Amino acid sequence: MDALTDLLDGPRARGAFMLRASLNPPWSVRIQDEAPITLMSMVRDDAWLIPDDGEPRRVSPGDMVIFRGPDHYAVADDPATEPQIVIHPGQHCTTPDGTSLSEAMDLGIRAWGDAPDGSAVMLIGAYQMRGAVTQRLLAALPPIAIVRGDTWKSPLVDVLGEEIGKDEPGQDVVLDRLLDLLLIATLRAWFSRPDAETPGWYRAHGDAVVGPALRLLHDDLSHPWTVADLASKVGASRAALAQRFAKLIGEPPMAYLTGVRLAQAADLLRESDATLEAVARQVGYGNAFALSTAFKREHGVSPQEYRTS
């Protein structure tokens, strides 16, 4: 298992917010729902992305966008267009003065906008989950990541476009899984750009020594790893692995492993009802006390306080 797979293998979309938006100009939507991750695919016409802190950026049909929460931003036909719609947490939409628009903008099954066949069309999927593993991924992304349509193609966009308006048994699960796949495909494309400022764990995946070491760690977090043990399995000396790992990742192997273990533990606490003892064993701590001590040192609260917060 590689580091990106591990980051996406914990929290998955469950009941994600999905819709096809259709709008006629002039239009401007302010997004302040604070969703952890939102994907947007431009299907028709151009749009402008306007972050609260940054310059407007234009997107065109075929472009994919990842918005990193909880930052607020606007999407509009033109940077000069004032927002007419505000999206709040829970996907409740209003006018800027607070008048509800939920019924007025409802165009049918997962369809939303001011015109059924508006000139601008986009597909939108917003994750609702929050977890420590997700936060590690978000830390590697800018507030707005754009993958241009002329640099990648994915059949998943067309499949999502076909499925998003269906109302069949199990449809929510189908859409959740499609959103997961589309997120992974988009992240791959984003991190693979020639000019990408990728995190160390992603770049190191292709290294002949550190790459296999990372996969070993992520494959078996519960193993009692040592640097010597890891080095012997990847065919390197302990000193060589430690030095190369720290250079590429930015921290020593055991510090990296501790961070991953505690992030996984935090996610399990929020996403499951497993006992603390079970969580400890799953992420490589001998008992609940050992995990509690490390967890409080990292997060400032006990596992139980974190679970109920």
Short mmCIF file of C-alpha atoms in Angstrom, two decimals:
data_model
loop_
_atom_site.label_atom_id
_atom_site.label_comp_id
_atom_site.label_asym_id
_atom_site.label_seq_id
_atom_site.Cartn_x
_atom_site.Cartn_y
_atom_site.Cartn_z
CA MET A 1 0.00 0.00 0.00
CA ASP A 2 1.40 3.43 -0.89
CA ALA A 3 0.94 6.60 1.16
CA LEU A 4 -1.77 8.09 -1.08
CA THR A 5 -3.75 4.85 -1.00
CA ASP A 6 -3.44 4.80 2.78
CA LEU A 7 -4.69 8.37 3.07
CA LEU A 8 -7.76 7.54 0.99
CA ASP A 9 -8.35 4.09 2.45
CA GLY A 10 -9.80 5.33 5.75
CA PRO A 11 -12.65 7.81 5.42
CA ARG A 12 -14.75 7.30 2.31
CA ALA A 13 -17.65 9.26 0.93
CA ARG A 14 -20.82 8.39 2.77
CA GLY A 15 -23.90 10.30 1.74
CA ALA A 16 -21.80 12.85 -0.13
CA PHE A 17 -23.58 15.92 -1.46
CA MET A 18 -23.89 15.56 -5.23
CA LEU A 19 -25.60 17.70 -7.82
CA ARG A 20 -25.63 18.99 -11.37
CA ALA A 21 -25.71 22.78 -11.33
CA SER A 22 -27.17 24.71 -14.26
CA LEU A 23 -27.05 28.52 -14.33
CA ASN A 24 -27.62 31.43 -16.69
CA PRO A 25 -25.53 34.62 -16.46
CA PRO A 26 -25.14 36.75 -14.56
CA TRP A 27 -24.58 34.30 -11.71
CA SER A 28 -22.36 34.08 -8.65
CA VAL A 29 -22.50 31.55 -5.82
CA ARG A 30 -20.64 32.07 -2.56
CA ILE A 31 -19.60 28.76 -0.96
CA GLN A 32 -19.21 28.72 2.78
CA ASP A 33 -20.36 25.19 3.56
CA GLU A 34 -16.89 24.35 4.92
CA ALA A 35 -16.92 20.86 3.39
CA PRO A 36 -13.48 19.22 3.82
CA ILE A 37 -13.15 18.43 0.10
CA THR A 38 -15.30 19.46 -2.84
CA LEU A 39 -14.81 18.36 -6.44
CA MET A 40 -16.17 20.37 -9.35
CA SER A 41 -16.13 19.42 -13.03
CA MET A 42 -16.91 22.10 -15.60
CA VAL A 43 -19.17 20.57 -18.24
CA ARG A 44 -20.28 23.62 -20.22
CA ASP A 45 -19.20 27.26 -20.42
CA ASP A 46 -16.43 28.96 -18.43
CA ALA A 47 -16.51 30.03 -14.80
CA TRP A 48 -14.35 32.00 -12.38
CA LEU A 49 -13.15 30.70 -9.02
CA ILE A 50 -12.77 33.53 -6.53
CA PRO A 51 -11.07 32.63 -3.23
CA ASP A 52 -11.33 34.94 -0.24
CA ASP A 53 -7.54 35.14 -0.22
CA GLY A 54 -6.13 35.01 -3.73
CA GLU A 55 -6.61 35.98 -7.34
CA PRO A 56 -9.60 34.83 -9.44
CA ARG A 57 -8.88 31.84 -11.67
CA ARG A 58 -10.73 30.84 -14.80
CA VAL A 59 -11.88 27.28 -15.48
CA SER A 60 -13.21 25.82 -18.71
CA PRO A 61 -15.07 22.69 -19.83
CA GLY A 62 -13.03 19.59 -19.03
CA ASP A 63 -11.24 21.17 -16.06
CA MET A 64 -11.44 19.47 -12.66
CA VAL A 65 -11.19 21.44 -9.44
CA ILE A 66 -10.52 20.33 -5.87
CA PHE A 67 -11.55 22.83 -3.20
CA ARG A 68 -9.93 22.32 0.20
CA GLY A 69 -12.14 23.13 3.16
CA PRO A 70 -12.96 24.91 5.29
CA ASP A 71 -11.94 27.95 3.20
CA HIS A 72 -14.72 30.08 1.71
CA TYR A 73 -14.82 31.04 -1.96
CA ALA A 74 -17.15 32.04 -4.79
CA VAL A 75 -17.83 30.57 -8.23
CA ALA A 76 -19.20 33.01 -10.81
CA ASP A 77 -19.63 33.79 -14.47
CA ASP A 78 -17.43 36.85 -13.99
CA PRO A 79 -15.25 38.10 -11.10
CA ALA A 80 -17.27 41.33 -11.05
CA THR A 81 -20.62 39.60 -10.50
CA GLU A 82 -21.83 40.02 -6.92
CA PRO A 83 -22.95 36.80 -5.15
CA GLN A 84 -26.69 36.18 -5.42
CA ILE A 85 -26.61 32.79 -3.66
CA VAL A 86 -24.85 31.63 -0.49
CA ILE A 87 -24.28 27.94 0.31
CA HIS A 88 -24.15 27.32 4.06
CA PRO A 89 -23.11 24.24 6.09
CA GLY A 90 -25.53 21.42 5.48
CA GLN A 91 -25.86 22.63 1.86
CA HIS A 92 -28.60 25.09 2.78
CA CYS A 93 -28.77 27.86 0.17
CA THR A 94 -30.01 31.39 0.71
CA THR A 95 -29.80 34.86 -0.72
CA PRO A 96 -27.06 37.06 0.82
CA ASP A 97 -29.67 38.50 3.19
CA GLY A 98 -30.70 35.04 4.42
CA THR A 99 -33.86 34.28 2.41
CA SER A 100 -34.07 30.55 1.69
CA LEU A 101 -33.62 29.49 -1.95
CA SER A 102 -33.78 25.74 -1.41
CA GLU A 103 -37.12 25.30 -3.18
CA ALA A 104 -36.57 27.97 -5.81
CA MET A 105 -33.29 26.43 -7.01
CA ASP A 106 -34.51 22.81 -6.98
CA LEU A 107 -34.59 21.49 -10.55
CA GLY A 108 -35.23 17.82 -9.81
CA ILE A 109 -33.16 14.82 -8.73
CA ARG A 110 -29.75 16.18 -7.77
CA ALA A 111 -30.32 19.07 -10.16
CA TRP A 112 -29.97 22.65 -8.99
CA GLY A 113 -29.83 26.11 -10.50
CA ASP A 114 -31.87 28.90 -12.05
CA ALA A 115 -32.54 27.22 -15.41
CA PRO A 116 -32.84 23.52 -16.37
CA ASP A 117 -30.71 24.13 -19.46
CA GLY A 118 -28.53 27.00 -18.28
CA SER A 119 -25.51 28.05 -20.29
CA ALA A 120 -23.11 27.07 -17.47
CA VAL A 121 -23.21 23.47 -16.26
CA MET A 122 -21.01 21.85 -13.64
CA LEU A 123 -20.97 18.60 -11.65
CA ILE A 124 -20.29 19.02 -7.93
CA GLY A 125 -19.51 16.49 -5.21
CA ALA A 126 -18.83 17.52 -1.63
CA TYR A 127 -17.41 15.21 1.02
CA GLN A 128 -18.91 15.55 4.47
CA MET A 129 -16.40 13.46 6.44
CA ARG A 130 -13.77 14.90 8.75
CA GLY A 131 -10.90 12.85 10.13
CA ALA A 132 -7.22 13.07 10.93
CA VAL A 133 -6.19 11.03 7.89
CA THR A 134 -8.15 13.38 5.68
CA GLN A 135 -6.43 16.33 7.34
CA ARG A 136 -3.04 14.87 6.36
CA LEU A 137 -4.19 14.82 2.76
CA LEU A 138 -5.66 18.30 2.93
CA ALA A 139 -2.37 19.62 4.29
CA ALA A 140 -0.75 18.56 1.00
CA LEU A 141 -3.22 20.53 -1.14
CA PRO A 142 -3.60 24.24 -1.89
CA PRO A 143 -6.98 25.88 -1.19
CA ILE A 144 -7.90 25.42 -4.87
CA ALA A 145 -6.26 22.78 -7.09
CA ILE A 146 -7.10 22.84 -10.80
CA VAL A 147 -6.35 19.99 -13.20
CA ARG A 148 -6.74 21.33 -16.72
CA GLY A 149 -8.79 19.37 -19.21
CA ASP A 150 -6.04 19.48 -21.82
CA THR A 151 -3.67 17.59 -19.50
CA TRP A 152 -5.86 14.66 -18.48
CA LYS A 153 -8.98 12.76 -19.45
CA SER A 154 -11.12 10.47 -17.32
CA PRO A 155 -14.22 8.49 -18.31
CA LEU A 156 -15.38 8.85 -14.70
CA VAL A 157 -16.67 12.37 -15.34
CA ASP A 158 -19.07 11.13 -18.04
CA VAL A 159 -20.17 8.21 -15.87
CA LEU A 160 -20.85 10.55 -12.96
CA GLY A 161 -22.79 12.85 -15.27
CA GLU A 162 -24.99 9.93 -16.32
CA GLU A 163 -25.52 8.59 -12.80
CA ILE A 164 -26.05 11.82 -10.90
CA GLY A 165 -29.63 12.27 -12.06
CA LYS A 166 -30.77 8.69 -11.50
CA ASP A 167 -33.02 7.63 -8.63
CA GLU A 168 -32.51 3.88 -8.39
CA PRO A 169 -31.96 1.48 -5.46
CA GLY A 170 -28.49 1.95 -4.01
CA GLN A 171 -27.89 5.12 -6.02
CA ASP A 172 -26.29 7.01 -3.14
CA VAL A 173 -23.69 4.26 -2.72
CA VAL A 174 -22.97 4.25 -6.46
CA LEU A 175 -22.40 8.00 -6.41
CA ASP A 176 -20.24 7.84 -3.28
CA ARG A 177 -17.94 5.29 -4.89
CA LEU A 178 -17.78 7.25 -8.15
CA LEU A 179 -16.81 10.34 -6.19
CA ASP A 180 -14.05 8.40 -4.41
CA LEU A 181 -12.67 7.16 -7.73
CA LEU A 182 -12.84 10.60 -9.28
CA LEU A 183 -11.03 12.13 -6.30
CA ILE A 184 -8.23 9.57 -6.57
CA ALA A 185 -7.93 10.10 -10.34
CA THR A 186 -7.83 13.87 -9.90
CA LEU A 187 -5.25 13.70 -7.12
CA ARG A 188 -3.05 11.47 -9.24
CA ALA A 189 -3.23 13.96 -12.08
CA TRP A 190 -2.56 16.88 -9.74
CA PHE A 191 0.46 15.34 -8.03
CA SER A 192 1.86 14.08 -11.36
CA ARG A 193 2.11 17.51 -12.95
CA PRO A 194 5.68 18.39 -14.00
CA ASP A 195 5.62 21.57 -11.89
CA ALA A 196 3.76 20.05 -8.93
CA GLU A 197 4.95 20.93 -5.43
CA THR A 198 4.17 17.48 -4.12
CA PRO A 199 4.58 16.38 -0.49
CA GLY A 200 7.66 14.39 0.36
CA TRP A 201 5.74 11.16 0.96
CA TYR A 202 4.37 11.31 -2.58
CA ARG A 203 7.72 12.02 -4.27
CA ALA A 204 9.42 9.34 -2.21
CA HIS A 205 7.03 6.69 -3.48
CA GLY A 206 9.20 6.32 -6.60
CA ASP A 207 12.51 6.12 -4.72
CA ALA A 208 14.22 2.73 -4.88
CA VAL A 209 14.86 2.63 -1.13
CA VAL A 210 12.32 4.88 0.58
CA GLY A 211 9.43 3.84 -1.67
CA PRO A 212 9.49 0.17 -0.60
CA ALA A 213 10.01 1.26 3.02
CA LEU A 214 6.90 3.44 2.88
CA ARG A 215 4.85 0.63 1.39
CA LEU A 216 6.00 -1.75 4.13
CA LEU A 217 5.03 0.72 6.85
CA HIS A 218 1.60 1.44 5.37
CA ASP A 219 0.95 -2.24 4.66
CA ASP A 220 1.36 -3.22 8.30
CA LEU A 221 1.08 -0.39 10.83
CA SER A 222 0.73 -2.87 13.69
CA HIS A 223 4.15 -4.45 13.10
CA PRO A 224 6.76 -3.49 15.74
CA TRP A 225 8.96 -1.73 13.21
CA THR A 226 12.49 -0.55 13.91
CA VAL A 227 14.78 1.27 11.51
CA ALA A 228 17.09 -1.77 11.46
CA ASP A 229 14.19 -4.10 10.64
CA LEU A 230 12.93 -1.81 7.89
CA ALA A 231 16.42 -1.35 6.43
CA SER A 232 17.03 -5.09 6.22
CA LYS A 233 13.77 -5.62 4.34
CA VAL A 234 14.59 -2.97 1.69
CA GLY A 235 18.22 -4.04 1.31
CA ALA A 236 19.85 -0.92 2.71
CA SER A 237 21.96 -0.08 5.71
CA ARG A 238 20.25 1.46 8.71
CA ALA A 239 22.20 4.71 8.30
CA ALA A 240 21.51 4.93 4.56
CA LEU A 241 17.76 4.39 5.01
CA ALA A 242 17.51 6.86 7.89
CA GLN A 243 19.41 9.54 6.00
CA ARG A 244 17.56 9.08 2.72
CA PHE A 245 14.17 8.83 4.42
CA ALA A 246 14.70 12.05 6.37
CA LYS A 247 15.92 13.86 3.25
CA LEU A 248 12.93 12.88 1.10
CA ILE A 249 10.14 12.80 3.70
CA GLY A 250 11.36 15.54 6.02
CA GLU A 251 11.42 13.44 9.19
CA PRO A 252 12.96 10.16 10.43
CA PRO A 253 11.23 6.84 9.67
CA MET A 254 9.93 6.25 13.21
CA ALA A 255 8.63 9.81 13.54
CA TYR A 256 6.78 9.40 10.26
CA LEU A 257 5.38 6.05 11.42
CA THR A 258 4.20 7.58 14.69
CA GLY A 259 2.38 10.35 12.83
CA VAL A 260 0.64 7.88 10.53
CA ARG A 261 -0.32 5.60 13.42
CA LEU A 262 -1.81 8.43 15.45
CA ALA A 263 -3.66 9.80 12.44
CA GLN A 264 -5.12 6.38 11.76
CA ALA A 265 -6.05 6.04 15.42
CA ALA A 266 -7.81 9.39 15.38
CA ASP A 267 -9.76 8.38 12.30
CA LEU A 268 -10.77 5.05 13.79
CA LEU A 269 -11.96 6.79 16.95
CA ARG A 270 -14.23 9.07 14.93
CA GLU A 271 -15.35 6.61 12.26
CA SER A 272 -15.88 3.40 14.27
CA ASP A 273 -17.07 2.18 17.66
CA ALA A 274 -13.98 0.03 18.21
CA THR A 275 -12.65 -0.05 21.76
CA LEU A 276 -9.50 1.89 22.55
CA GLU A 277 -7.69 -1.40 23.13
CA ALA A 278 -8.69 -2.62 19.66
CA VAL A 279 -7.65 0.65 18.06
CA ALA A 280 -4.30 0.48 19.84
CA ARG A 281 -3.58 -3.01 18.53
CA GLN A 282 -4.66 -2.08 15.00
CA VAL A 283 -2.24 0.85 14.74
CA GLY A 284 0.74 -0.76 16.46
CA TYR A 285 0.53 0.17 20.14
CA GLY A 286 0.83 -2.55 22.75
CA ASN A 287 -2.14 -1.43 24.81
CA ALA A 288 -4.67 1.33 25.33
CA PHE A 289 -2.47 3.11 27.88
CA ALA A 290 0.46 3.40 25.46
CA LEU A 291 -1.81 4.76 22.74
CA SER A 292 -3.49 7.20 25.14
CA THR A 293 -0.14 8.61 26.24
CA ALA A 294 1.09 9.14 22.67
CA PHE A 295 -2.28 10.41 21.49
CA LYS A 296 -2.57 13.04 24.19
CA ARG A 297 0.98 14.20 23.53
CA GLU A 298 0.12 14.63 19.82
CA HIS A 299 -3.43 15.99 20.00
CA GLY A 300 -3.55 17.61 23.42
CA VAL A 301 -6.62 15.60 24.47
CA SER A 302 -7.28 12.00 25.44
CA PRO A 303 -8.65 9.56 22.85
CA GLN A 304 -12.01 9.57 24.64
CA GLU A 305 -12.19 13.37 24.59
CA TYR A 306 -11.24 13.37 20.92
CA ARG A 307 -13.91 10.77 20.09
CA THR A 308 -16.70 12.75 21.74
CA SER A 309 -15.62 16.23 20.64
#
